[in-house]
Amino acid sequence: MHLCIPLTCILAAYCYFLGGVIILSTKISRYDIISQQEKQLRYTIREGEKKSPWIKSQLSKAGLTANDIKTREDLQKMPFTTKQDLRDNYPFGLLACPLEDVVRFHASSGTTGKSTVVYYTQEDINTWAGLMARVLKTTGLTNKDTMQIIYTYGFFTGGFGFHYGAERLGISVIPSGAGNSKKQLEIMKDFKTTSFTSTPSYALHLAEVADEMGVDPEKDLSLRQGVFGAEPWTEKIRERIEQAFDIDAYDNYGLSELCGPGVACECEEKNGMHFWEDYFILEVIDPDTGEVLQDGEKGELVFTPLWRQAMPLIRYRTGDISRIMDDECTCSLPFKKIERITGRSDDMLIIKGVNIFPSQIEEVISQHPEFRGHYQIIVEKEGAMDGLTICMEVTENLFSGNLKDLLQVQKELENSMRSTFFISSKIKLVEEGAIPRSMGKAKRVIDNRRNKK
Ligand code: ADP
Ligand code: ZN
């Protein structure tokens, strides 16, 4: 069986199994994790050389055979795999098993262009479900919970990933899917939902609808926690969601090319996401040079999954920017953590020569007490220069009050932006609801410079 079943010595230390995936060990040592990773790496490369035309071609491009890759250091000899490689090999070029063994296709949401397709064997699905069960358990969910899954069920991996993981953990699942906010809230009330999952931006929207409907989450709902991800979000947004629903809100990370959700998540400490080192090798690289960085240094996350049958990948460049945190966690999980994702390398805006991630803009404007969570960044050419405008929603009261107050808020925000990024920007305050809501990932940036190309 192609799966990373740990060494017998590690086994004893684990609590219990879920679909082949071992859930929440606290006693596994760093040494055992690395041995496990290297054992699985050798297996993945050996099988890849035999079964995956893509891995075979990557090995020969580097003048290597599977025998040359035995350790984590050896892995650095291998070329990277990129999203473009997946697009170039669309749809079946990455397949490493007969098509009849594939039981499922998924695709990425296509946030940055044509979506990429991923395939799963039954065993891949089982492992994914186990990894997701691990995520949900880490955020404190148990079989006593009822979870509403407010993600699209379809090509996008979010809905199914959470669904299988939650079922595997024995959670009562409500597969309500994305959209129809009023209905979502009614279901929450009627079914006494204790947890829900969606994008953080949709959770904010749901909070507004609850408010409009006169639903008081503290009195009318039974929610105690929520698991959010699929897009960057800041601490301020977490605070807003937590306050609005009277819950604990946890971050989780994943991408369809690696399985979907199920790669990393926060524990009760809510400070960095543990990633499953017994199932993935993570390197952090300088996105410009490809050089591997030390733990603690910020760069692009590159993952090698160690368990996949239908679509093994070596050194997949995610484009996502973060760093490996080197501090130990109070939860005593042995797996390292990554910091909140800053954004994707291709989301980075270069404005008047300054590199800025949308999440950094959010960080600045969210400090203002008038920040409600909804904003949009508009970049366009103003003559030869780049112009940056941030549309930010504020409460209606501000518009019905004194014009001076409105101008004051605007000025304060423009000053904060200038003192942080050393460039000027315009702040446009708009009424609540003026910025389009999304059922999934929010569209934060409209770059009209790009659109004109
Ligand atoms: P895509 O959006 O690339 O079409 P996916 O639907 O698979 O593909 O989404 C995966 C991407 O979503 C990740 O690569 C990352 O950019 C983003 N993402 C997922 N989880 C998080 C998170 N917790 N924080 C920030 N970004 C996230
Ligand atoms: Zn922890």
Short mmCIF file of C-alpha atoms and ligand atoms in Angstrom, two decimals:
data_model
loop_
_atom_site.label_atom_id
_atom_site.label_comp_id
_atom_site.label_asym_id
_atom_site.label_seq_id
_atom_site.Cartn_x
_atom_site.Cartn_y
_atom_site.Cartn_z
CA MET A 1 0.00 0.00 0.00
CA HIS A 2 1.40 3.38 -1.01
CA LEU A 3 0.86 5.30 2.18
CA CYS A 4 3.13 6.63 4.84
CA ILE A 5 2.31 4.27 7.68
CA PRO A 6 4.82 5.29 10.29
CA LEU A 7 7.48 3.10 11.80
CA THR A 8 6.33 0.77 14.55
CA CYS A 9 8.25 2.76 17.12
CA ILE A 10 6.25 5.85 16.25
CA LEU A 11 2.99 3.98 16.15
CA ALA A 12 2.74 3.40 19.86
CA ALA A 13 2.87 7.10 20.50
CA TYR A 14 -0.20 7.94 18.43
CA CYS A 15 -3.67 8.32 19.76
CA TYR A 16 -5.74 6.74 17.02
CA PHE A 17 -6.14 6.22 13.27
CA LEU A 18 -8.60 7.76 10.88
CA GLY A 19 -8.65 6.31 7.39
CA GLY A 20 -4.97 5.37 7.49
CA VAL A 21 -3.99 8.84 8.69
CA ILE A 22 -2.77 9.05 12.22
CA ILE A 23 -4.48 11.73 14.18
CA LEU A 24 -2.81 14.01 16.64
CA SER A 25 0.30 12.41 17.92
CA THR A 26 1.94 14.45 20.61
CA LYS A 27 4.90 12.24 21.31
CA ILE A 28 6.59 11.76 17.95
CA SER A 29 10.13 13.19 17.98
CA ARG A 30 11.70 15.48 15.38
CA TYR A 31 14.09 12.64 14.55
CA ASP A 32 11.19 10.27 13.84
CA ILE A 33 9.43 12.87 11.70
CA ILE A 34 12.51 13.38 9.51
CA SER A 35 13.12 9.61 9.21
CA GLN A 36 9.51 9.16 8.25
CA GLN A 37 9.72 11.94 5.66
CA GLU A 38 12.86 10.55 4.07
CA LYS A 39 11.53 7.01 3.97
CA GLN A 40 8.39 8.24 2.21
CA LEU A 41 10.38 10.54 -0.05
CA ARG A 42 12.46 7.62 -1.31
CA TYR A 43 9.27 5.66 -1.90
CA THR A 44 7.55 8.55 -3.69
CA ILE A 45 10.50 9.15 -6.01
CA ARG A 46 11.01 5.45 -6.72
CA GLU A 47 7.34 4.93 -7.54
CA GLY A 48 7.24 8.23 -9.43
CA GLU A 49 10.13 7.17 -11.63
CA LYS A 50 8.25 4.01 -12.54
CA LYS A 51 4.71 5.37 -12.85
CA SER A 52 4.75 9.10 -13.47
CA PRO A 53 6.02 10.32 -16.85
CA TRP A 54 6.24 13.80 -15.31
CA ILE A 55 8.50 12.78 -12.41
CA LYS A 56 10.59 10.67 -14.77
CA SER A 57 11.10 13.67 -17.03
CA GLN A 58 11.93 15.90 -14.05
CA LEU A 59 14.56 13.40 -12.89
CA SER A 60 16.14 13.15 -16.30
CA LYS A 61 16.05 16.94 -16.76
CA ALA A 62 18.26 17.13 -13.65
CA GLY A 63 20.43 14.20 -14.81
CA LEU A 64 19.27 12.09 -11.86
CA THR A 65 17.72 8.72 -11.12
CA ALA A 66 15.50 7.85 -8.17
CA ASN A 67 18.56 6.43 -6.38
CA ASP A 68 20.07 9.91 -6.16
CA ILE A 69 17.25 11.22 -3.95
CA LYS A 70 17.50 9.76 -0.49
CA THR A 71 17.36 12.68 1.91
CA ARG A 72 15.72 16.08 2.31
CA GLU A 73 18.96 17.70 1.14
CA ASP A 74 18.96 15.51 -1.99
CA LEU A 75 15.48 16.81 -2.76
CA GLN A 76 17.03 20.19 -3.51
CA LYS A 77 18.66 18.66 -6.61
CA MET A 78 15.21 18.24 -8.15
CA PRO A 79 13.63 20.96 -10.32
CA PHE A 80 10.49 22.71 -9.08
CA THR A 81 7.03 21.98 -10.41
CA THR A 82 4.89 25.05 -11.07
CA LYS A 83 1.25 25.84 -11.73
CA GLN A 84 2.29 26.50 -15.33
CA ASP A 85 3.63 22.93 -15.58
CA LEU A 86 0.22 21.69 -14.48
CA ARG A 87 -1.46 23.90 -17.08
CA ASP A 88 0.94 22.74 -19.81
CA ASN A 89 0.14 19.14 -18.94
CA TYR A 90 -3.63 19.67 -18.76
CA PRO A 91 -5.58 17.47 -18.37
CA PHE A 92 -3.86 14.09 -17.88
CA GLY A 93 -0.13 14.73 -18.17
CA LEU A 94 0.55 14.33 -14.45
CA LEU A 95 -1.32 11.06 -14.12
CA ALA A 96 0.70 8.30 -12.41
CA CYS A 97 -1.84 5.50 -12.45
CA PRO A 98 -4.23 3.95 -14.98
CA LEU A 99 -7.27 6.16 -15.57
CA GLU A 100 -9.50 3.34 -14.31
CA ASP A 101 -7.95 3.74 -10.84
CA VAL A 102 -8.98 7.42 -10.72
CA VAL A 103 -12.17 7.89 -8.72
CA ARG A 104 -12.33 11.69 -8.64
CA PHE A 105 -11.31 14.85 -10.46
CA HIS A 106 -11.12 18.25 -8.85
CA ALA A 107 -9.84 21.55 -10.11
CA SER A 108 -8.50 24.71 -8.51
CA SER A 109 -10.79 27.74 -8.42
CA GLY A 110 -8.78 29.39 -11.16
CA THR A 111 -8.04 32.52 -9.13
CA THR A 112 -4.95 33.27 -11.19
CA GLY A 113 -5.90 31.95 -14.62
CA LYS A 114 -7.01 28.66 -16.14
CA SER A 115 -7.76 26.21 -13.38
CA THR A 116 -5.58 23.17 -12.89
CA VAL A 117 -6.96 19.67 -12.67
CA VAL A 118 -6.11 17.14 -9.95
CA TYR A 119 -6.91 13.43 -9.74
CA TYR A 120 -7.39 11.05 -6.84
CA THR A 121 -7.44 7.29 -6.37
CA GLN A 122 -9.72 5.91 -3.68
CA GLU A 123 -6.74 5.72 -1.37
CA ASP A 124 -5.89 9.36 -2.10
CA ILE A 125 -9.42 10.32 -1.10
CA ASN A 126 -9.16 8.26 2.09
CA THR A 127 -5.87 9.88 3.07
CA TRP A 128 -7.20 13.36 2.29
CA ALA A 129 -10.25 12.67 4.46
CA GLY A 130 -7.93 11.57 7.27
CA LEU A 131 -5.78 14.70 6.93
CA MET A 132 -8.88 16.87 7.03
CA ALA A 133 -10.19 14.99 10.06
CA ARG A 134 -6.88 15.82 11.67
CA VAL A 135 -7.41 19.51 10.84
CA LEU A 136 -10.86 19.53 12.39
CA LYS A 137 -9.74 17.68 15.49
CA THR A 138 -6.87 20.13 15.94
CA THR A 139 -9.37 22.99 15.98
CA GLY A 140 -11.19 21.24 18.81
CA LEU A 141 -14.12 19.63 16.96
CA THR A 142 -15.48 16.26 18.06
CA ASN A 143 -18.30 13.90 17.15
CA LYS A 144 -20.57 15.95 19.42
CA ASP A 145 -20.42 18.83 16.92
CA THR A 146 -22.67 19.70 14.01
CA MET A 147 -20.83 21.40 11.19
CA GLN A 148 -22.36 23.42 8.37
CA ILE A 149 -20.20 23.36 5.26
CA ILE A 150 -20.72 26.65 3.46
CA TYR A 151 -18.32 25.94 0.61
CA THR A 152 -19.18 25.05 -2.97
CA TYR A 153 -19.47 21.35 -3.65
CA GLY A 154 -18.11 20.79 -7.12
CA PHE A 155 -14.77 21.06 -8.84
CA PHE A 156 -13.54 23.30 -6.00
CA THR A 157 -12.00 21.11 -3.28
CA GLY A 158 -13.35 23.04 -0.28
CA GLY A 159 -16.79 21.45 0.10
CA PHE A 160 -15.77 17.83 -0.33
CA GLY A 161 -12.56 18.16 1.70
CA PHE A 162 -14.41 19.45 4.75
CA HIS A 163 -17.27 17.07 4.19
CA TYR A 164 -15.20 13.88 4.21
CA GLY A 165 -12.96 15.07 7.02
CA ALA A 166 -15.91 15.98 9.21
CA GLU A 167 -17.70 12.70 8.54
CA ARG A 168 -14.50 10.81 9.28
CA LEU A 169 -14.33 12.48 12.67
CA GLY A 170 -17.95 11.59 13.34
CA ILE A 171 -19.15 15.18 13.18
CA SER A 172 -22.79 15.61 12.08
CA VAL A 173 -22.41 17.24 8.68
CA ILE A 174 -24.79 19.73 7.08
CA PRO A 175 -23.70 20.03 3.44
CA SER A 176 -25.48 23.32 2.86
CA GLY A 177 -23.02 24.48 0.17
CA ALA A 178 -22.23 28.10 -0.71
CA GLY A 179 -24.69 30.96 -0.89
CA ASN A 180 -28.28 31.68 0.18
CA SER A 181 -27.31 33.41 3.40
CA LYS A 182 -30.79 33.68 4.92
CA LYS A 183 -31.34 29.96 4.50
CA GLN A 184 -27.91 29.26 5.98
CA LEU A 185 -28.87 31.15 9.11
CA GLU A 186 -32.22 29.42 9.39
CA ILE A 187 -30.49 26.06 9.12
CA MET A 188 -27.97 27.13 11.77
CA LYS A 189 -30.82 27.97 14.08
CA ASP A 190 -32.97 24.90 13.41
CA PHE A 191 -30.18 22.32 13.44
CA LYS A 192 -28.31 23.90 16.37
CA THR A 193 -25.15 24.05 14.27
CA THR A 194 -22.07 24.33 16.50
CA SER A 195 -19.49 25.07 13.80
CA PHE A 196 -19.35 26.30 10.23
CA THR A 197 -16.74 26.67 7.54
CA SER A 198 -16.57 29.22 4.73
CA THR A 199 -14.20 31.86 3.43
CA PRO A 200 -13.59 34.56 6.03
CA SER A 201 -15.07 37.18 3.71
CA TYR A 202 -18.27 35.20 3.37
CA ALA A 203 -18.43 34.76 7.15
CA LEU A 204 -18.39 38.55 7.47
CA HIS A 205 -21.21 38.81 4.97
CA LEU A 206 -23.21 36.19 6.85
CA ALA A 207 -22.79 38.23 10.03
CA GLU A 208 -24.34 41.24 8.27
CA VAL A 209 -27.26 39.18 7.05
CA ALA A 210 -27.79 37.83 10.58
CA ASP A 211 -27.89 41.39 11.79
CA GLU A 212 -30.44 42.41 9.12
CA MET A 213 -32.61 39.40 10.00
CA GLY A 214 -32.45 40.22 13.69
CA VAL A 215 -30.71 36.94 14.47
CA ASP A 216 -28.73 37.31 17.66
CA PRO A 217 -25.95 34.68 17.44
CA GLU A 218 -25.49 34.60 21.20
CA LYS A 219 -29.17 33.96 21.94
CA ASP A 220 -30.50 32.31 18.80
CA LEU A 221 -27.57 30.17 17.59
CA SER A 222 -25.51 27.36 19.14
CA LEU A 223 -22.25 28.12 17.32
CA ARG A 224 -19.04 27.68 19.29
CA GLN A 225 -16.35 27.73 16.60
CA GLY A 226 -15.64 28.12 12.87
CA VAL A 227 -12.85 27.07 10.51
CA PHE A 228 -11.99 29.58 7.79
CA GLY A 229 -9.51 29.77 4.93
CA ALA A 230 -9.03 29.68 1.14
CA GLU A 231 -8.01 33.35 1.11
CA PRO A 232 -5.75 35.65 3.14
CA TRP A 233 -7.31 37.28 6.22
CA THR A 234 -5.94 39.33 9.08
CA GLU A 235 -6.31 39.27 12.86
CA LYS A 236 -8.81 42.12 12.67
CA ILE A 237 -11.08 40.09 10.42
CA ARG A 238 -10.77 37.21 12.89
CA GLU A 239 -11.80 39.54 15.69
CA ARG A 240 -14.83 40.72 13.74
CA ILE A 241 -15.95 37.18 12.92
CA GLU A 242 -15.40 36.02 16.50
CA GLN A 243 -17.34 38.94 17.91
CA ALA A 244 -20.14 38.77 15.39
CA PHE A 245 -20.85 35.07 15.98
CA ASP A 246 -19.51 34.69 19.51
CA ILE A 247 -17.16 31.88 18.37
CA ASP A 248 -13.51 30.93 18.11
CA ALA A 249 -12.36 31.32 14.50
CA TYR A 250 -9.50 29.13 13.23
CA ASP A 251 -7.39 29.51 10.11
CA ASN A 252 -6.69 26.55 7.84
CA TYR A 253 -4.65 26.25 4.68
CA GLY A 254 -4.56 24.05 1.64
CA LEU A 255 -4.61 24.06 -2.13
CA SER A 256 -6.12 21.75 -4.65
CA GLU A 257 -2.77 20.82 -6.20
CA LEU A 258 -1.77 19.20 -2.88
CA CYS A 259 -5.20 17.65 -2.14
CA GLY A 260 -7.36 20.64 -1.20
CA PRO A 261 -7.85 21.83 2.37
CA GLY A 262 -6.01 19.59 4.85
CA VAL A 263 -2.42 20.81 4.67
CA ALA A 264 -2.18 23.02 7.76
CA CYS A 265 -4.35 24.53 10.47
CA GLU A 266 -4.35 26.42 13.72
CA CYS A 267 -4.66 24.76 17.10
CA GLU A 268 -6.31 26.35 20.13
CA GLU A 269 -3.39 28.77 20.42
CA LYS A 270 -4.48 30.51 17.17
CA ASN A 271 -0.97 31.57 16.40
CA GLY A 272 0.37 29.90 13.27
CA MET A 273 -0.81 26.78 11.44
CA HIS A 274 0.68 23.34 12.16
CA PHE A 275 1.44 21.56 8.88
CA TRP A 276 1.42 17.80 8.60
CA GLU A 277 5.10 17.08 8.29
CA ASP A 278 4.58 13.32 8.18
CA TYR A 279 2.61 13.79 4.94
CA PHE A 280 4.36 16.75 3.32
CA ILE A 281 7.92 18.04 3.09
CA LEU A 282 7.89 21.83 3.14
CA GLU A 283 10.70 24.04 1.87
CA VAL A 284 10.57 27.83 1.88
CA ILE A 285 12.38 29.44 -1.03
CA ASP A 286 13.34 32.87 -2.25
CA PRO A 287 10.74 33.35 -5.02
CA ASP A 288 13.23 35.19 -7.23
CA THR A 289 16.29 32.95 -6.96
CA GLY A 290 14.80 29.61 -5.88
CA GLU A 291 17.32 29.44 -3.04
CA VAL A 292 16.11 27.42 -0.03
CA LEU A 293 15.73 29.67 3.02
CA GLN A 294 16.23 28.93 6.72
CA ASP A 295 13.34 28.37 9.12
CA GLY A 296 12.05 31.76 10.22
CA GLU A 297 12.78 33.44 6.86
CA LYS A 298 9.83 34.54 4.78
CA GLY A 299 9.48 33.22 1.24
CA GLU A 300 7.43 31.01 -1.08
CA LEU A 301 6.11 27.70 0.24
CA VAL A 302 7.17 24.64 -1.76
CA PHE A 303 5.57 21.32 -0.87
CA THR A 304 6.38 17.71 -1.72
CA PRO A 305 3.41 15.50 -0.80
CA LEU A 306 4.58 12.07 0.39
CA TRP A 307 1.50 9.96 -0.11
CA ARG A 308 -0.16 10.65 -3.40
CA GLN A 309 -0.88 7.89 -5.87
CA ALA A 310 -2.73 9.41 -8.81
CA MET A 311 -0.79 12.66 -8.95
CA PRO A 312 2.52 12.69 -7.09
CA LEU A 313 4.29 16.05 -7.26
CA ILE A 314 7.83 16.95 -6.35
CA ARG A 315 8.67 20.42 -5.04
CA TYR A 316 5.41 22.12 -5.97
CA ARG A 317 5.75 25.92 -5.90
CA THR A 318 2.56 27.20 -4.33
CA GLY A 319 3.20 30.90 -4.91
CA ASP A 320 2.04 31.44 -1.30
CA ILE A 321 4.20 33.59 0.94
CA SER A 322 4.82 32.70 4.58
CA ARG A 323 7.56 31.41 6.87
CA ILE A 324 8.17 28.41 9.11
CA MET A 325 7.89 29.50 12.72
CA ASP A 326 10.57 28.10 14.96
CA ASP A 327 8.86 28.47 18.30
CA GLU A 328 7.29 25.49 20.05
CA CYS A 329 3.55 25.49 20.56
CA THR A 330 1.78 25.14 23.88
CA CYS A 331 -0.54 22.52 22.38
CA SER A 332 2.47 20.16 22.25
CA LEU A 333 1.78 18.94 18.72
CA PRO A 334 5.17 17.96 17.32
CA PHE A 335 4.55 19.52 13.90
CA LYS A 336 6.04 22.89 13.05
CA LYS A 337 3.85 25.84 12.19
CA ILE A 338 3.66 28.28 9.32
CA GLU A 339 2.70 31.86 9.83
CA ARG A 340 -0.56 33.20 8.39
CA ILE A 341 -0.27 33.42 4.58
CA THR A 342 0.62 36.97 3.48
CA GLY A 343 -0.65 36.37 -0.03
CA ARG A 344 0.49 34.85 -3.29
CA SER A 345 3.66 36.00 -4.98
CA ASP A 346 1.58 36.86 -8.07
CA ASP A 347 -0.83 38.96 -5.94
CA MET A 348 1.94 41.31 -5.03
CA LEU A 349 1.29 44.79 -6.35
CA ILE A 350 4.11 47.00 -7.47
CA ILE A 351 2.87 50.53 -6.96
CA LYS A 352 5.19 53.42 -7.68
CA GLY A 353 8.04 50.95 -7.32
CA VAL A 354 6.91 49.74 -3.88
CA ASN A 355 6.02 46.07 -3.38
CA ILE A 356 2.78 45.68 -1.48
CA PHE A 357 0.58 42.67 -0.73
CA PRO A 358 -3.16 43.31 -0.45
CA SER A 359 -3.06 41.75 3.02
CA GLN A 360 -0.57 44.44 4.10
CA ILE A 361 -3.03 47.11 3.02
CA GLU A 362 -5.73 45.30 4.98
CA GLU A 363 -3.41 45.25 7.99
CA VAL A 364 -3.17 49.06 7.86
CA ILE A 365 -6.78 50.00 7.19
CA SER A 366 -8.14 47.39 9.59
CA GLN A 367 -6.53 49.25 12.50
CA HIS A 368 -9.04 52.07 12.00
CA PRO A 369 -12.12 51.76 14.22
CA GLU A 370 -14.37 52.45 11.21
CA PHE A 371 -13.09 49.34 9.35
CA ARG A 372 -15.99 46.92 8.75
CA GLY A 373 -14.10 44.17 6.90
CA HIS A 374 -15.10 44.96 3.31
CA TYR A 375 -12.74 46.83 1.03
CA GLN A 376 -11.40 46.81 -2.51
CA ILE A 377 -8.09 47.99 -3.88
CA ILE A 378 -8.11 49.70 -7.26
CA VAL A 379 -4.89 50.33 -9.11
CA GLU A 380 -4.73 52.30 -12.35
CA LYS A 381 -2.47 54.44 -14.42
CA GLU A 382 -2.80 58.15 -13.68
CA GLY A 383 -0.74 59.61 -16.49
CA ALA A 384 2.65 57.96 -16.22
CA MET A 385 2.17 57.17 -12.54
CA ASP A 386 0.40 54.35 -10.70
CA GLY A 387 -2.66 55.48 -8.80
CA LEU A 388 -3.85 53.54 -5.75
CA THR A 389 -7.39 53.92 -4.45
CA ILE A 390 -8.82 51.96 -1.54
CA CYS A 391 -12.59 51.76 -1.32
CA MET A 392 -13.56 50.96 2.23
CA GLU A 393 -17.04 50.39 3.60
CA VAL A 394 -18.07 52.33 6.67
CA THR A 395 -21.33 52.39 8.64
CA GLU A 396 -24.24 54.44 7.34
CA ASN A 397 -24.10 56.66 10.45
CA LEU A 398 -20.93 58.20 9.19
CA PHE A 399 -22.70 59.40 6.04
CA SER A 400 -25.69 60.78 7.88
CA GLY A 401 -23.45 62.68 10.29
CA ASN A 402 -21.11 65.56 9.78
CA LEU A 403 -19.13 65.81 6.53
CA LYS A 404 -16.14 66.84 8.60
CA ASP A 405 -16.12 63.45 10.35
CA LEU A 406 -16.10 61.67 7.03
CA LEU A 407 -13.18 63.76 5.79
CA GLN A 408 -11.37 63.17 9.08
CA VAL A 409 -11.60 59.37 8.72
CA GLN A 410 -10.43 59.64 5.13
CA LYS A 411 -7.46 61.76 6.14
CA GLU A 412 -6.46 59.48 9.00
CA LEU A 413 -6.48 56.46 6.73
CA GLU A 414 -4.51 58.22 3.99
CA ASN A 415 -1.93 59.25 6.57
CA SER A 416 -1.62 55.70 7.92
CA MET A 417 -1.13 54.39 4.38
CA ARG A 418 1.50 57.03 3.64
CA SER A 419 3.46 56.45 6.83
CA THR A 420 3.47 52.68 6.24
CA PHE A 421 4.24 52.45 2.52
CA PHE A 422 5.71 55.90 1.83
CA ILE A 423 3.43 56.42 -1.13
CA SER A 424 0.26 58.42 -1.45
CA SER A 425 -3.09 56.74 -1.95
CA LYS A 426 -6.71 57.81 -2.08
CA ILE A 427 -9.24 56.49 0.38
CA LYS A 428 -12.82 56.35 -0.83
CA LEU A 429 -15.35 55.68 1.91
CA VAL A 430 -18.44 53.87 0.70
CA GLU A 431 -21.67 52.73 2.32
CA GLU A 432 -22.15 49.21 3.65
CA GLY A 433 -23.05 46.82 0.87
CA ALA A 434 -21.40 48.91 -1.86
CA ILE A 435 -18.60 46.40 -2.41
CA PRO A 436 -19.80 43.21 -4.12
CA ARG A 437 -19.98 40.17 -1.82
CA SER A 438 -18.66 36.84 -2.95
CA MET A 439 -19.94 33.40 -2.01
CA GLY A 440 -16.34 32.15 -2.08
CA LYS A 441 -13.05 33.97 -2.33
CA ALA A 442 -13.38 37.76 -2.18
CA LYS A 443 -12.04 39.79 -5.11
CA ARG A 444 -9.92 42.33 -3.29
CA VAL A 445 -7.91 43.83 -6.13
CA ILE A 446 -8.89 45.42 -9.41
CA ASP A 447 -5.71 46.20 -11.24
CA ASN A 448 -6.72 48.18 -14.28
CA ARG A 449 -3.10 48.41 -15.36
CA ARG A 450 -3.13 44.63 -15.87
CA ASN A 451 -6.55 44.62 -17.49
CA LYS A 452 -5.36 47.02 -20.15
CA LYS A 453 -2.43 44.83 -21.19
P1 ADP B 1 -6.66 28.76 -6.77
O1 ADP B 1 -7.25 29.77 -5.81
O2 ADP B 1 -5.18 28.90 -6.94
O3 ADP B 1 -7.38 28.63 -8.04
P2 ADP B 1 -7.43 26.75 -4.81
O4 ADP B 1 -8.89 26.92 -4.93
O5 ADP B 1 -6.91 25.38 -4.63
O6 ADP B 1 -6.72 27.35 -6.06
O7 ADP B 1 -6.96 27.67 -3.60
C1 ADP B 1 -5.71 27.50 -2.99
C2 ADP B 1 -5.10 28.83 -2.70
O8 ADP B 1 -5.92 29.59 -1.81
C3 ADP B 1 -3.76 28.72 -1.98
O9 ADP B 1 -2.70 28.50 -2.87
C4 ADP B 1 -3.68 30.08 -1.30
O10 ADP B 1 -3.23 31.08 -2.20
C5 ADP B 1 -5.12 30.37 -0.93
N1 ADP B 1 -5.37 29.97 0.46
C6 ADP B 1 -5.85 28.80 0.92
N2 ADP B 1 -5.96 28.81 2.26
C7 ADP B 1 -5.52 30.01 2.68
C8 ADP B 1 -5.39 30.64 3.96
N3 ADP B 1 -5.73 30.03 5.08
N4 ADP B 1 -4.87 31.89 3.99
C9 ADP B 1 -4.51 32.53 2.85
N5 ADP B 1 -4.64 32.01 1.62
C10 ADP B 1 -5.14 30.76 1.53
ZN ZN B 2 -0.28 24.17 18.55
#
